[in-house]
mmCIF file of C-alpha atoms in Angstrom:
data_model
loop_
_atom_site.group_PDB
_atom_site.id
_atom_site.type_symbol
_atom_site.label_atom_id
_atom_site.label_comp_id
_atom_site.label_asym_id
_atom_site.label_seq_id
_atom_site.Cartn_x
_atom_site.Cartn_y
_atom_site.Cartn_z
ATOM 1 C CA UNK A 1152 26.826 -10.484 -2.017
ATOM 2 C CA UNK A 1153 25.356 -7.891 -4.501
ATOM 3 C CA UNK A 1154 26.206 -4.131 -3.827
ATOM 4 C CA UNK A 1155 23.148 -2.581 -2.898
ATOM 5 C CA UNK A 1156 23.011 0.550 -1.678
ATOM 6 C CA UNK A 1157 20.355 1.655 0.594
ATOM 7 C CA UNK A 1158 19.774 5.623 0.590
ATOM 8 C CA UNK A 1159 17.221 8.434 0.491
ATOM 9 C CA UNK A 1160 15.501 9.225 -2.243
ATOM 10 C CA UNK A 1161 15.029 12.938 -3.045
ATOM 11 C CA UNK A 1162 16.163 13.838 -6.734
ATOM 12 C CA UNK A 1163 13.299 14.237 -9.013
ATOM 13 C CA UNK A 1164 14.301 11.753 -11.536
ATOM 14 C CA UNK A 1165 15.010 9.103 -9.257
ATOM 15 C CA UNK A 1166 11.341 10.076 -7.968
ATOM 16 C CA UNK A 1167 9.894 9.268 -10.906
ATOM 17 C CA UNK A 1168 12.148 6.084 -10.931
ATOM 18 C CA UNK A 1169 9.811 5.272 -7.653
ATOM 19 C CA UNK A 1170 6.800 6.113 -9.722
ATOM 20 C CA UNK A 1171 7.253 3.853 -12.683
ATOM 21 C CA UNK A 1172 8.374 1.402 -9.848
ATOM 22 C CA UNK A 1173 4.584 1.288 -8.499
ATOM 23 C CA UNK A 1174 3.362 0.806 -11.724
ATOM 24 C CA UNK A 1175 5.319 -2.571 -12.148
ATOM 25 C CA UNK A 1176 4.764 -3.563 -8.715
ATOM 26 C CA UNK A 1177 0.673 -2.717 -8.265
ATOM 27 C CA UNK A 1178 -0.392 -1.215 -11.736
ATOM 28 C CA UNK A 1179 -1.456 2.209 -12.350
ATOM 29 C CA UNK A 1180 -5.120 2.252 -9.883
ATOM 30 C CA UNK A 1181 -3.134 2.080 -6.358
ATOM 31 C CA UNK A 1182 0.060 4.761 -6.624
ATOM 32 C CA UNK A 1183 1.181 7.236 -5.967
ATOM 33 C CA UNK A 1184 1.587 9.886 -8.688
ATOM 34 C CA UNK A 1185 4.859 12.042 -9.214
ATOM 35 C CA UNK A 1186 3.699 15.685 -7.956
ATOM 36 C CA UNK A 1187 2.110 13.801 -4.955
ATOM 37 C CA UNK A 1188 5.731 12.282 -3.666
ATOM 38 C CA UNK A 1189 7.354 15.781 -4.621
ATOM 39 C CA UNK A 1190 4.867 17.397 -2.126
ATOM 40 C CA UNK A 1191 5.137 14.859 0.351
ATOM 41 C CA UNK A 1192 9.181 14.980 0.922
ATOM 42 C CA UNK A 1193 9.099 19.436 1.089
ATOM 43 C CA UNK A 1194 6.751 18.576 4.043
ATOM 44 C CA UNK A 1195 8.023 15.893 5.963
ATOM 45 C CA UNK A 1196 8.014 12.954 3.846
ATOM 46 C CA UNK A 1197 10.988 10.301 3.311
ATOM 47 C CA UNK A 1198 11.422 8.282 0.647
ATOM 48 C CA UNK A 1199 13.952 5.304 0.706
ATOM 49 C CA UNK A 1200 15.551 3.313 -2.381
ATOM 50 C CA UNK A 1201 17.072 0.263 -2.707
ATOM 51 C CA UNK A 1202 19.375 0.420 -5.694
ATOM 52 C CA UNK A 1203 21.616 -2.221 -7.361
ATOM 53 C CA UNK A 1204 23.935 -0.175 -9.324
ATOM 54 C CA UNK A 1205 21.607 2.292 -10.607
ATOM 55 C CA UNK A 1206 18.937 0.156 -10.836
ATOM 56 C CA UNK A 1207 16.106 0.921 -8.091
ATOM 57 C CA UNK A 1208 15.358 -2.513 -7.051
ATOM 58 C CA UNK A 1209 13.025 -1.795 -3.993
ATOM 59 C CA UNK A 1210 11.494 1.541 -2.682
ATOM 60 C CA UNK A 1211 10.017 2.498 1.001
ATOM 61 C CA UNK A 1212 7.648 5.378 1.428
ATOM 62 C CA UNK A 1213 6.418 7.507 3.926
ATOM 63 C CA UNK A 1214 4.536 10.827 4.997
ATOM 64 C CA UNK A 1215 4.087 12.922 8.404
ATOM 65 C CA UNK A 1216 0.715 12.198 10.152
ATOM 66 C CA UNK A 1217 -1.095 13.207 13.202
ATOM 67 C CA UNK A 1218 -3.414 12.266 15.771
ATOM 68 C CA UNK A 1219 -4.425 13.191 19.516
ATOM 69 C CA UNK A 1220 -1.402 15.655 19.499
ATOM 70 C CA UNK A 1221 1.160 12.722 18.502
ATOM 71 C CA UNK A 1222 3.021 13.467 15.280
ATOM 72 C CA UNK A 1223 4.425 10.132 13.690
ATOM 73 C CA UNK A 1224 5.865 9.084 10.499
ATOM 74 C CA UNK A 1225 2.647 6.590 8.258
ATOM 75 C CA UNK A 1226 5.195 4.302 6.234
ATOM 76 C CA UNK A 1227 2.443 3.969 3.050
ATOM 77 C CA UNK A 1228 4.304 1.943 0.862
ATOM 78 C CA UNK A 1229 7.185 -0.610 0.416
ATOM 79 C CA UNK A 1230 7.936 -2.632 -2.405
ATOM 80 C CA UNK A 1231 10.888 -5.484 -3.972
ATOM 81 C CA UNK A 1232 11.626 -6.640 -6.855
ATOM 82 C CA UNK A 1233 10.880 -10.066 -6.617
ATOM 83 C CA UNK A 1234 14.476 -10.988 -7.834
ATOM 84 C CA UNK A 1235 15.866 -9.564 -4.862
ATOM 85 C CA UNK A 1236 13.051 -10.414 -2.394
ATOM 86 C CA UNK A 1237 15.414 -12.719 -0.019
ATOM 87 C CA UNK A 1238 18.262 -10.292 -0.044
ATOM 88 C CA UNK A 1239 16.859 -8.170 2.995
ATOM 89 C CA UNK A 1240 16.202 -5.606 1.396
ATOM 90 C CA UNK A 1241 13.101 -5.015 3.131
ATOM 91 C CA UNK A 1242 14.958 -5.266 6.551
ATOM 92 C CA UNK A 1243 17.357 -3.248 5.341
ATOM 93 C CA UNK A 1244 15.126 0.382 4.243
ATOM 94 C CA UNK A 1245 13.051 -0.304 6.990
ATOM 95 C CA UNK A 1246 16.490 0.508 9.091
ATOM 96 C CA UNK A 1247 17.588 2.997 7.637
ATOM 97 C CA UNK A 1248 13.555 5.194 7.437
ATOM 98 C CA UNK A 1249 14.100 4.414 11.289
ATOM 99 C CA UNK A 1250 17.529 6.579 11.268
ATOM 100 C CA UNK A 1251 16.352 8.914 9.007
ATOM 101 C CA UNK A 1252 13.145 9.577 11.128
ATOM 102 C CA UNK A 1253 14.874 9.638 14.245
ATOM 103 C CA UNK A 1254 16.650 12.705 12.877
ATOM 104 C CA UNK A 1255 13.655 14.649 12.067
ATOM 105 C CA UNK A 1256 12.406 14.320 15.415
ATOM 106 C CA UNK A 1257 9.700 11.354 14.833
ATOM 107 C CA UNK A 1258 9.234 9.219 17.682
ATOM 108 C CA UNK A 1259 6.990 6.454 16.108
ATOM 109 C CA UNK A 1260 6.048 5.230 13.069
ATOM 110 C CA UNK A 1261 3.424 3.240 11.800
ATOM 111 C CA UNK A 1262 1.870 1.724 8.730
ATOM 112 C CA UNK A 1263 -0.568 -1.480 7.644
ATOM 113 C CA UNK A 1264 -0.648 -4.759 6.403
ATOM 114 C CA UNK A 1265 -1.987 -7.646 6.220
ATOM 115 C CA UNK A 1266 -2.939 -10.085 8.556
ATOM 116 C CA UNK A 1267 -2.481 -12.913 6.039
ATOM 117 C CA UNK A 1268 0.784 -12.230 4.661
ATOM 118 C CA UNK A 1269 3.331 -14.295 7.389
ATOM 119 C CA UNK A 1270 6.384 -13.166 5.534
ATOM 120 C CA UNK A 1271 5.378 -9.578 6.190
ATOM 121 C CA UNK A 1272 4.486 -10.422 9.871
ATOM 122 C CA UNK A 1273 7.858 -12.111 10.577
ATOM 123 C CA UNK A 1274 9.494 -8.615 9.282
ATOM 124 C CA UNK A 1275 6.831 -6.125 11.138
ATOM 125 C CA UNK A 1276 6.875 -8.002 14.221
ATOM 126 C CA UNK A 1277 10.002 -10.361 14.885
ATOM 127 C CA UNK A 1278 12.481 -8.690 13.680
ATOM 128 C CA UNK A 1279 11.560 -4.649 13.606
ATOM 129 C CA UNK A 1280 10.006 -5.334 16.463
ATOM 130 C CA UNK A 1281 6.462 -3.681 16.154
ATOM 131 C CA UNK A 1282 3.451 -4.005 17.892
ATOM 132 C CA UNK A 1283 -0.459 -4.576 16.727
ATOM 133 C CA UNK A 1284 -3.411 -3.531 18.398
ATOM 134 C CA UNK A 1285 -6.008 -2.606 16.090
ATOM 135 C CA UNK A 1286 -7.616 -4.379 13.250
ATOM 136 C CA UNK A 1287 -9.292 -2.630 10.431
ATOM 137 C CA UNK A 1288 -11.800 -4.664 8.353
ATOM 138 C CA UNK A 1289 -11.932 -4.471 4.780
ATOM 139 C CA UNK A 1290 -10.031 -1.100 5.478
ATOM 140 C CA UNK A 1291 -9.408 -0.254 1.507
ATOM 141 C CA UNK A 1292 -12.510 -1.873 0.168
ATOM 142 C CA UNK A 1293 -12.606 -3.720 -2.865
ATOM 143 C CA UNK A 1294 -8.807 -3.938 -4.479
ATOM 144 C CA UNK A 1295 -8.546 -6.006 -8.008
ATOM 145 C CA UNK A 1296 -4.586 -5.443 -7.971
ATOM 146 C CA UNK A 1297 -2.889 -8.892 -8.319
ATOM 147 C CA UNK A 1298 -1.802 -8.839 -4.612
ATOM 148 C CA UNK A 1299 -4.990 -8.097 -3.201
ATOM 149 C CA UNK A 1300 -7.775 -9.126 -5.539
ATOM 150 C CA UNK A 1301 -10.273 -11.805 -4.075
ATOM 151 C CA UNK A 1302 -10.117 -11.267 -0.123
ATOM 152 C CA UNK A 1303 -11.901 -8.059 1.700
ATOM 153 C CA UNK A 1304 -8.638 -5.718 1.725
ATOM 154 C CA UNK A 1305 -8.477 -6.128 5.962
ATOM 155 C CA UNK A 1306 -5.153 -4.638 7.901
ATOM 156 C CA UNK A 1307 -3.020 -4.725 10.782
ATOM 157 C CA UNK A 1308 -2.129 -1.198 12.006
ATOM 158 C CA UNK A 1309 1.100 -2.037 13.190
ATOM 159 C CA UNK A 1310 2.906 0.893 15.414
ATOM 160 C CA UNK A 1311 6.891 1.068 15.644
ATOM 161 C CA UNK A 1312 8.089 2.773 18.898
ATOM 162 C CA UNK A 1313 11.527 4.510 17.515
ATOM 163 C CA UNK A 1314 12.991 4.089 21.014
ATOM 164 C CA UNK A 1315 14.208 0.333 20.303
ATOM 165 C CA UNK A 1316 13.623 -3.296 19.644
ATOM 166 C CA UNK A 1317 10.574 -4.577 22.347
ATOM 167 C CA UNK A 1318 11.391 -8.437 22.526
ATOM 168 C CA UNK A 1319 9.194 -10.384 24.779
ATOM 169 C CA UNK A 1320 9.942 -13.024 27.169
ATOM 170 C CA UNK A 1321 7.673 -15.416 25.486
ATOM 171 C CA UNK A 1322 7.146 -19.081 27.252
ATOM 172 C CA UNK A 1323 7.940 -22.033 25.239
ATOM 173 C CA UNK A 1324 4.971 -22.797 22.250
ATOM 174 C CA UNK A 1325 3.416 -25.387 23.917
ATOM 175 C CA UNK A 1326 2.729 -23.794 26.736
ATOM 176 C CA UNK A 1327 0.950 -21.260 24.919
ATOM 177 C CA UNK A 1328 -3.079 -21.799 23.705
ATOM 178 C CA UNK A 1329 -4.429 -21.391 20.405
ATOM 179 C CA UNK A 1330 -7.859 -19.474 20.111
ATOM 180 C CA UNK A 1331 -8.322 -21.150 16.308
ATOM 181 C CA UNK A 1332 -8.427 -24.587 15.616
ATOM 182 C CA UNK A 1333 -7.359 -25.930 12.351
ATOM 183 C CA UNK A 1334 -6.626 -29.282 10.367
ATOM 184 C CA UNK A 1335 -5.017 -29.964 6.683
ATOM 185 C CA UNK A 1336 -7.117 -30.615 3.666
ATOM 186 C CA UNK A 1337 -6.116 -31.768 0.818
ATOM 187 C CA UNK A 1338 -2.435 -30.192 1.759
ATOM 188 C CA UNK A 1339 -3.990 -27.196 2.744
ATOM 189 C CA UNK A 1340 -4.538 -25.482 6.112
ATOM 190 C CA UNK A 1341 -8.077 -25.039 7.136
ATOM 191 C CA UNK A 1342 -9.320 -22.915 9.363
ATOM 192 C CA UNK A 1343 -12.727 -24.802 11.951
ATOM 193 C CA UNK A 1344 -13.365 -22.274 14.685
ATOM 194 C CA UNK A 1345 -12.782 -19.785 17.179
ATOM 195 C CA UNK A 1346 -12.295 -21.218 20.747
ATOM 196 C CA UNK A 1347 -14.099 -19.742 23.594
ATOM 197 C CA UNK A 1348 -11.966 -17.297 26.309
ATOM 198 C CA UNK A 1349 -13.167 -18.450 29.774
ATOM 199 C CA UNK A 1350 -9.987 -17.703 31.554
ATOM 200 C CA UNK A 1351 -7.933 -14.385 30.364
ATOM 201 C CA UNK A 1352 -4.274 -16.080 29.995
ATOM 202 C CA UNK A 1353 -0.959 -13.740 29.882
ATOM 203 C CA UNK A 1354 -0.430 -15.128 26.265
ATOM 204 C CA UNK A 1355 -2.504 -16.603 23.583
ATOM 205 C CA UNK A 1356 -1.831 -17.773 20.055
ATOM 206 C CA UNK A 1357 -3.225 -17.368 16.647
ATOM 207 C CA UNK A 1358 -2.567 -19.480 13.119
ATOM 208 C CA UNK A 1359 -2.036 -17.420 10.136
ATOM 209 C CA UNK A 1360 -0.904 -19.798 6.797
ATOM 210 C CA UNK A 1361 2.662 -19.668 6.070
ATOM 211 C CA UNK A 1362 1.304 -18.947 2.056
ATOM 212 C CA UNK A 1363 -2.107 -17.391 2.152
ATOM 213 C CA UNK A 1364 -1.399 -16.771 -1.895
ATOM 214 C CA UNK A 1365 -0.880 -20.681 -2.478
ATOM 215 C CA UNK A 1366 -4.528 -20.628 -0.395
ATOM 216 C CA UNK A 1367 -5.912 -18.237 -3.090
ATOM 217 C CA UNK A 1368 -4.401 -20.325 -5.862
ATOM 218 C CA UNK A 1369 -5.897 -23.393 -4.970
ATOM 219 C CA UNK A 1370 -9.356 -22.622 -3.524
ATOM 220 C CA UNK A 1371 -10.262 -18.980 -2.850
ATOM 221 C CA UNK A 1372 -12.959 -20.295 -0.485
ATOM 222 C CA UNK A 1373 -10.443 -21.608 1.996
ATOM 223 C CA UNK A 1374 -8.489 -18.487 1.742
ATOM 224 C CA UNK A 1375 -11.858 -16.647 2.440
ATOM 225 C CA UNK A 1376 -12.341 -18.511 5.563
ATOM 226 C CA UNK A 1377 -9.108 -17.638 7.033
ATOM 227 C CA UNK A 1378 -9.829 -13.877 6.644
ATOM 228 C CA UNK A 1379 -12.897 -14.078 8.316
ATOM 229 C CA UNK A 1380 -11.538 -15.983 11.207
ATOM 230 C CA UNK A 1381 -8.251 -14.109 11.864
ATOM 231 C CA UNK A 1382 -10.598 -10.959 11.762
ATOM 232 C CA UNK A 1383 -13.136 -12.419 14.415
ATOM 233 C CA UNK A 1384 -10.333 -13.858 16.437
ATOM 234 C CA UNK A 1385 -7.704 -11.048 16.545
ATOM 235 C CA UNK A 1386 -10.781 -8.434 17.239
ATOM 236 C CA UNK A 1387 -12.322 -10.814 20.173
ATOM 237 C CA UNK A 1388 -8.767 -10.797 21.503
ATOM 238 C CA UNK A 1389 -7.982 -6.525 21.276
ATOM 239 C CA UNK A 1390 -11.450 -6.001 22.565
ATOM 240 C CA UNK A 1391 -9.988 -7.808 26.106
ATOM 241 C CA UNK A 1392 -7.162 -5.540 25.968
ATOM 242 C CA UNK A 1393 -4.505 -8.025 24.004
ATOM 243 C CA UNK A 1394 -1.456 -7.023 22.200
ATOM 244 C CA UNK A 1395 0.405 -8.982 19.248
ATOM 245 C CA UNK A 1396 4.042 -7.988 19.915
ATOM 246 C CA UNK A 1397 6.034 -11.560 19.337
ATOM 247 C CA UNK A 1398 5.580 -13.733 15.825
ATOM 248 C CA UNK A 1399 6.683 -16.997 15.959
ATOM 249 C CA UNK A 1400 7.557 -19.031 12.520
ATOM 250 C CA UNK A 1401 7.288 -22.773 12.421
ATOM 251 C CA UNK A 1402 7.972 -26.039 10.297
ATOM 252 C CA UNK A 1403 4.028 -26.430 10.192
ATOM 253 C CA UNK A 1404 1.585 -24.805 7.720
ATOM 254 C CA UNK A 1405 1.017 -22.172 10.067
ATOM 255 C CA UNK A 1406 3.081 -19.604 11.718
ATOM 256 C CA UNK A 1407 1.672 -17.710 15.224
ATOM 257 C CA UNK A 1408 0.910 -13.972 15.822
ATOM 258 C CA UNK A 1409 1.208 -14.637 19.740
ATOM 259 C CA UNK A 1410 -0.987 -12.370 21.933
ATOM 260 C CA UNK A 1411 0.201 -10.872 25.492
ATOM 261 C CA UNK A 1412 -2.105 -9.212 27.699
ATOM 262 C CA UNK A 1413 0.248 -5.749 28.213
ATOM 263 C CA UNK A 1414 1.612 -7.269 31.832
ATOM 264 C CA UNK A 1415 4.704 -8.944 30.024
ATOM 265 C CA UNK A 1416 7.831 -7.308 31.099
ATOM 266 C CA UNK A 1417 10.031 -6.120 27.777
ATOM 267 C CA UNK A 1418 13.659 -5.055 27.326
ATOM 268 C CA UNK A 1419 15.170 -2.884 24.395
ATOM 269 C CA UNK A 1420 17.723 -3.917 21.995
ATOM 270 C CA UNK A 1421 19.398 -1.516 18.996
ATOM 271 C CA UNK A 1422 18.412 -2.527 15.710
ATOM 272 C CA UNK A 1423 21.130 -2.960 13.364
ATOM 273 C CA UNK A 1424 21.178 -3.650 9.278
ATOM 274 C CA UNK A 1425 22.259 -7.297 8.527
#
Protein backbone atom coordinates (compact mmCIF):
# COMPACT_ATOMS: atom_id res chain seq x y z
CA UNK A 1 0.00 0.00 0.00
CA UNK A 2 1.37 3.50 -0.96
CA UNK A 3 1.92 6.04 1.96
CA UNK A 4 -0.47 8.62 1.49
CA UNK A 5 -1.04 10.99 3.80
CA UNK A 6 -4.29 12.67 4.13
CA UNK A 7 -4.07 16.26 5.90
CA UNK A 8 -5.18 19.90 5.80
CA UNK A 9 -4.03 22.08 3.58
CA UNK A 10 -3.17 25.60 4.81
CA UNK A 11 0.50 26.70 3.81
CA UNK A 12 0.53 29.02 0.95
CA UNK A 13 2.74 27.07 -1.27
CA UNK A 14 1.05 23.95 -0.91
CA UNK A 15 -2.09 26.27 -1.85
CA UNK A 16 -0.84 27.04 -4.89
CA UNK A 17 0.12 23.28 -5.25
CA UNK A 18 -3.97 22.96 -5.17
CA UNK A 19 -4.13 25.66 -7.76
CA UNK A 20 -1.90 24.29 -10.44
CA UNK A 21 -3.73 20.99 -9.41
CA UNK A 22 -7.15 22.45 -10.96
CA UNK A 23 -5.49 23.45 -13.86
CA UNK A 24 -4.44 19.77 -14.74
CA UNK A 25 -7.57 18.38 -13.58
CA UNK A 26 -10.33 21.01 -15.34
CA UNK A 27 -8.11 23.64 -17.22
CA UNK A 28 -7.80 27.17 -16.39
CA UNK A 29 -11.98 28.42 -17.13
CA UNK A 30 -13.48 26.42 -13.95
CA UNK A 31 -10.90 27.13 -10.74
CA UNK A 32 -10.36 28.47 -8.35
CA UNK A 33 -7.63 31.14 -8.28
CA UNK A 34 -4.88 31.44 -5.46
CA UNK A 35 -6.04 34.73 -3.46
CA UNK A 36 -9.61 33.22 -3.67
CA UNK A 37 -8.57 29.84 -1.53
CA UNK A 38 -6.32 32.17 0.76
CA UNK A 39 -9.56 34.14 1.59
CA UNK A 40 -11.66 31.29 1.85
CA UNK A 41 -9.57 29.24 4.70
CA UNK A 42 -9.11 32.94 7.14
CA UNK A 43 -12.97 32.67 7.00
CA UNK A 44 -14.04 29.33 7.46
CA UNK A 45 -12.84 27.41 4.63
CA UNK A 46 -10.96 23.86 4.69
CA UNK A 47 -8.93 22.62 2.31
CA UNK A 48 -7.83 18.87 2.28
CA UNK A 49 -4.74 17.17 0.36
CA UNK A 50 -3.99 13.96 -0.55
CA UNK A 51 -0.23 13.68 -0.83
CA UNK A 52 2.06 10.78 -1.87
CA UNK A 53 5.31 11.81 -0.53
CA UNK A 54 5.21 15.34 -1.37
CA UNK A 55 3.42 14.95 -4.26
CA UNK A 56 -0.35 16.31 -3.95
CA UNK A 57 -2.11 13.57 -5.63
CA UNK A 58 -5.81 14.58 -4.86
CA UNK A 59 -7.29 17.79 -3.22
CA UNK A 60 -10.91 18.42 -1.44
CA UNK A 61 -12.29 21.89 -1.07
CA UNK A 62 -14.68 23.65 0.79
CA UNK A 63 -16.19 27.09 2.07
CA UNK A 64 -18.79 28.21 4.92
CA UNK A 65 -22.34 28.86 3.52
CA UNK A 66 -25.67 29.85 4.77
CA UNK A 67 -29.22 29.59 4.37
CA UNK A 68 -32.60 29.94 6.46
CA UNK A 69 -30.35 30.49 9.60
CA UNK A 70 -28.42 27.02 8.99
CA UNK A 71 -24.67 27.51 8.62
CA UNK A 72 -23.05 24.42 6.74
CA UNK A 73 -19.85 23.62 5.18
CA UNK A 74 -20.49 23.70 0.57
CA UNK A 75 -17.67 21.03 -0.30
CA UNK A 76 -16.98 22.90 -4.02
CA UNK A 77 -14.43 20.83 -5.27
CA UNK A 78 -12.66 17.38 -5.16
CA UNK A 79 -10.32 16.02 -7.45
CA UNK A 80 -7.69 12.57 -8.11
CA UNK A 81 -5.17 11.95 -9.99
CA UNK A 82 -6.31 9.41 -12.13
CA UNK A 83 -3.27 7.16 -11.17
CA UNK A 84 -4.49 6.92 -7.81
CA UNK A 85 -8.27 7.00 -8.52
CA UNK A 86 -8.96 3.32 -6.93
CA UNK A 87 -6.82 3.93 -3.92
CA UNK A 88 -9.72 5.65 -1.84
CA UNK A 89 -8.53 8.50 -1.80
CA UNK A 90 -11.71 10.11 -2.34
CA UNK A 91 -13.22 8.13 0.66
CA UNK A 92 -10.51 8.92 2.48
CA UNK A 93 -10.53 13.32 2.43
CA UNK A 94 -14.03 13.10 2.43
CA UNK A 95 -13.40 11.55 6.18
CA UNK A 96 -11.24 13.43 7.32
CA UNK A 97 -13.27 17.32 5.94
CA UNK A 98 -16.01 15.45 8.12
CA UNK A 99 -13.55 15.55 11.34
CA UNK A 100 -12.21 18.63 10.55
CA UNK A 101 -15.74 20.26 10.21
CA UNK A 102 -17.06 18.68 13.13
CA UNK A 103 -14.46 20.68 15.04
CA UNK A 104 -15.42 23.99 13.79
CA UNK A 105 -18.82 23.51 14.83
CA UNK A 106 -20.48 22.54 11.26
CA UNK A 107 -23.27 20.29 11.52
CA UNK A 108 -23.85 19.49 7.75
CA UNK A 109 -22.27 19.69 4.73
CA UNK A 110 -23.21 19.65 1.33
CA UNK A 111 -22.03 19.92 -2.23
CA UNK A 112 -23.18 18.74 -6.06
CA UNK A 113 -22.74 16.35 -8.60
CA UNK A 114 -23.85 14.66 -11.06
CA UNK A 115 -26.59 12.53 -11.57
CA UNK A 116 -24.77 10.57 -14.29
CA UNK A 117 -21.59 9.85 -12.76
CA UNK A 118 -22.40 6.20 -10.72
CA UNK A 119 -18.91 6.08 -9.36
CA UNK A 120 -19.52 9.40 -7.66
CA UNK A 121 -23.03 8.24 -6.48
CA UNK A 122 -21.72 4.98 -4.93
CA UNK A 123 -19.21 7.39 -2.83
CA UNK A 124 -21.93 10.33 -2.01
CA UNK A 125 -24.55 7.99 -1.18
CA UNK A 126 -23.45 4.31 -0.16
CA UNK A 127 -20.75 4.76 1.53
CA UNK A 128 -20.68 8.60 3.09
CA UNK A 129 -23.94 8.10 3.47
CA UNK A 130 -25.67 11.31 2.03
CA UNK A 131 -28.93 12.11 1.05
CA UNK A 132 -30.55 13.87 -2.30
CA UNK A 133 -33.52 15.80 -2.55
CA UNK A 134 -33.22 18.43 -4.98
CA UNK A 135 -32.29 18.45 -8.58
CA UNK A 136 -30.91 21.43 -10.31
CA UNK A 137 -31.16 21.50 -14.14
CA UNK A 138 -28.47 22.60 -16.22
CA UNK A 139 -27.34 24.29 -12.86
CA UNK A 140 -23.77 25.66 -14.36
CA UNK A 141 -24.90 26.19 -17.90
CA UNK A 142 -22.89 25.45 -20.73
CA UNK A 143 -19.32 23.77 -19.50
CA UNK A 144 -16.74 22.79 -22.53
CA UNK A 145 -14.22 21.28 -19.81
CA UNK A 146 -13.40 17.65 -20.84
CA UNK A 147 -15.57 16.25 -17.97
CA UNK A 148 -18.53 18.10 -18.67
CA UNK A 149 -18.61 19.20 -22.28
CA UNK A 150 -21.67 17.86 -24.37
CA UNK A 151 -24.54 17.25 -21.65
CA UNK A 152 -26.59 20.36 -19.94
CA UNK A 153 -24.25 20.68 -16.70
CA UNK A 154 -27.47 19.22 -14.33
CA UNK A 155 -26.68 18.33 -10.37
CA UNK A 156 -27.58 16.48 -7.43
CA UNK A 157 -27.46 18.67 -4.28
CA UNK A 158 -26.49 16.08 -2.08
CA UNK A 159 -26.66 17.07 1.89
CA UNK A 160 -24.33 15.18 4.53
CA UNK A 161 -25.84 15.20 8.08
CA UNK A 162 -22.39 15.27 10.28
CA UNK A 163 -24.24 13.33 13.00
CA UNK A 164 -23.47 9.78 11.31
CA UNK A 165 -23.85 7.21 8.62
CA UNK A 166 -28.01 7.00 7.68
CA UNK A 167 -28.20 3.34 6.21
CA UNK A 168 -31.58 2.26 5.16
CA UNK A 169 -33.33 -0.90 5.61
CA UNK A 170 -33.79 -1.35 1.96
CA UNK A 171 -36.01 -4.57 0.72
CA UNK A 172 -34.39 -6.93 -1.57
CA UNK A 173 -34.04 -5.35 -5.53
CA UNK A 174 -36.67 -7.14 -6.88
CA UNK A 175 -39.03 -6.17 -4.78
CA UNK A 176 -38.38 -2.73 -5.57
CA UNK A 177 -40.03 -0.87 -9.01
CA UNK A 178 -38.27 0.95 -11.55
CA UNK A 179 -39.90 4.32 -12.77
CA UNK A 180 -37.50 4.10 -16.19
CA UNK A 181 -37.52 1.46 -18.50
CA UNK A 182 -34.54 0.61 -20.50
CA UNK A 183 -33.04 -2.05 -23.02
CA UNK A 184 -29.30 -2.51 -24.58
CA UNK A 185 -28.38 -1.27 -27.98
CA UNK A 186 -25.73 -2.02 -29.67
CA UNK A 187 -23.94 -2.77 -26.04
CA UNK A 188 -25.23 0.25 -24.80
CA UNK A 189 -27.92 1.12 -22.23
CA UNK A 190 -30.84 3.00 -23.53
CA UNK A 191 -33.03 4.83 -21.83
CA UNK A 192 -37.41 4.32 -23.38
CA UNK A 193 -39.55 6.07 -20.80
CA UNK A 194 -40.74 7.23 -17.64
CA UNK A 195 -43.39 4.92 -16.02
CA UNK A 196 -46.50 6.35 -14.64
CA UNK A 197 -46.91 6.65 -10.44
CA UNK A 198 -50.49 5.44 -9.75
CA UNK A 199 -49.77 4.04 -6.37
CA UNK A 200 -47.10 6.07 -4.05
CA UNK A 201 -44.79 2.93 -2.97
CA UNK A 202 -42.30 3.26 0.23
CA UNK A 203 -39.39 2.73 -2.33
CA UNK A 204 -38.83 3.19 -5.95
CA UNK A 205 -35.86 2.75 -8.25
CA UNK A 206 -34.04 4.62 -10.88
CA UNK A 207 -31.22 3.41 -13.69
CA UNK A 208 -28.30 5.59 -14.02
CA UNK A 209 -25.37 3.87 -16.58
CA UNK A 210 -22.57 2.39 -14.78
CA UNK A 211 -20.22 4.65 -17.58
CA UNK A 212 -22.19 7.62 -18.75
CA UNK A 213 -18.55 8.78 -20.37
CA UNK A 214 -18.34 5.41 -22.50
CA UNK A 215 -22.20 6.76 -23.45
CA UNK A 216 -20.65 10.10 -24.59
CA UNK A 217 -17.87 8.29 -26.43
CA UNK A 218 -19.93 6.26 -28.46
CA UNK A 219 -23.08 8.27 -29.28
CA UNK A 220 -23.64 11.58 -27.48
CA UNK A 221 -27.33 11.25 -28.43
CA UNK A 222 -27.86 8.29 -26.15
CA UNK A 223 -26.00 9.98 -23.44
CA UNK A 224 -28.37 13.01 -24.08
CA UNK A 225 -31.34 10.93 -23.54
CA UNK A 226 -30.34 9.69 -20.25
CA UNK A 227 -29.95 13.27 -18.90
CA UNK A 228 -33.17 14.22 -19.87
CA UNK A 229 -34.83 11.25 -18.37
CA UNK A 230 -33.02 11.01 -14.99
CA UNK A 231 -33.95 14.82 -14.78
CA UNK A 232 -37.78 14.22 -15.54
CA UNK A 233 -37.80 11.13 -13.42
CA UNK A 234 -35.84 12.13 -10.26
CA UNK A 235 -37.91 15.67 -10.31
CA UNK A 236 -41.47 13.73 -10.80
CA UNK A 237 -40.28 11.65 -7.85
CA UNK A 238 -39.01 14.87 -5.22
CA UNK A 239 -42.08 16.71 -6.28
CA UNK A 240 -44.16 13.61 -4.28
CA UNK A 241 -41.97 14.13 -1.43
CA UNK A 242 -39.16 11.22 -2.32
CA UNK A 243 -35.73 10.98 -1.00
CA UNK A 244 -32.58 9.15 -2.66
CA UNK A 245 -30.69 8.01 0.47
CA UNK A 246 -29.52 4.19 -0.58
CA UNK A 247 -27.41 3.47 -4.09
CA UNK A 248 -27.30 0.17 -5.09
CA UNK A 249 -24.40 -1.11 -7.68
CA UNK A 250 -25.03 -4.06 -9.91
CA UNK A 251 -23.44 -6.60 -12.49
CA UNK A 252 -25.87 -4.93 -15.15
CA UNK A 253 -25.25 -1.76 -17.21
CA UNK A 254 -27.03 0.14 -14.76
CA UNK A 255 -26.65 0.84 -11.17
CA UNK A 256 -29.95 2.25 -8.94
CA UNK A 257 -30.35 5.59 -7.04
CA UNK A 258 -33.28 3.93 -4.91
CA UNK A 259 -36.00 6.37 -3.74
CA UNK A 260 -37.79 6.15 -0.12
CA UNK A 261 -40.68 8.13 0.68
CA UNK A 262 -39.12 9.72 4.26
CA UNK A 263 -41.27 6.88 6.40
CA UNK A 264 -38.20 4.39 6.31
CA UNK A 265 -36.85 3.94 9.71
CA UNK A 266 -32.75 4.65 9.72
CA UNK A 267 -30.00 3.84 12.22
CA UNK A 268 -26.49 5.62 12.57
CA UNK A 269 -23.20 4.08 12.15
CA UNK A 270 -19.50 5.98 12.69
CA UNK A 271 -17.73 6.44 9.61
CA UNK A 272 -14.30 5.31 9.64
CA UNK A 273 -11.22 5.71 6.90
CA UNK A 274 -10.50 2.33 5.15
Amino acid sequence: MKPYMIREVTAKDEIQMVVVFQDLIWGKKNTMPFPFLVASLHNGGIIIGAFLKKELVGFCYGFPGFHQNEVYLVSHMMAVKDKERNAGLGFKMKVKQKELALERGYKKIIWTFDPLESRNAFLNIAKLGGAVKTYYSDHYGIMDDELNSGLPSDRFLLEWSLKGKSVNNIPAEEQIQSIVTWEMAADIPVPLFVESISKKAEFYKVPVPNNIHTIKERDIAIAKKWRIMLRNACNHLFEMGYIIHSFQKTNEPVNYYIVSSGKVACFSKTIQAE
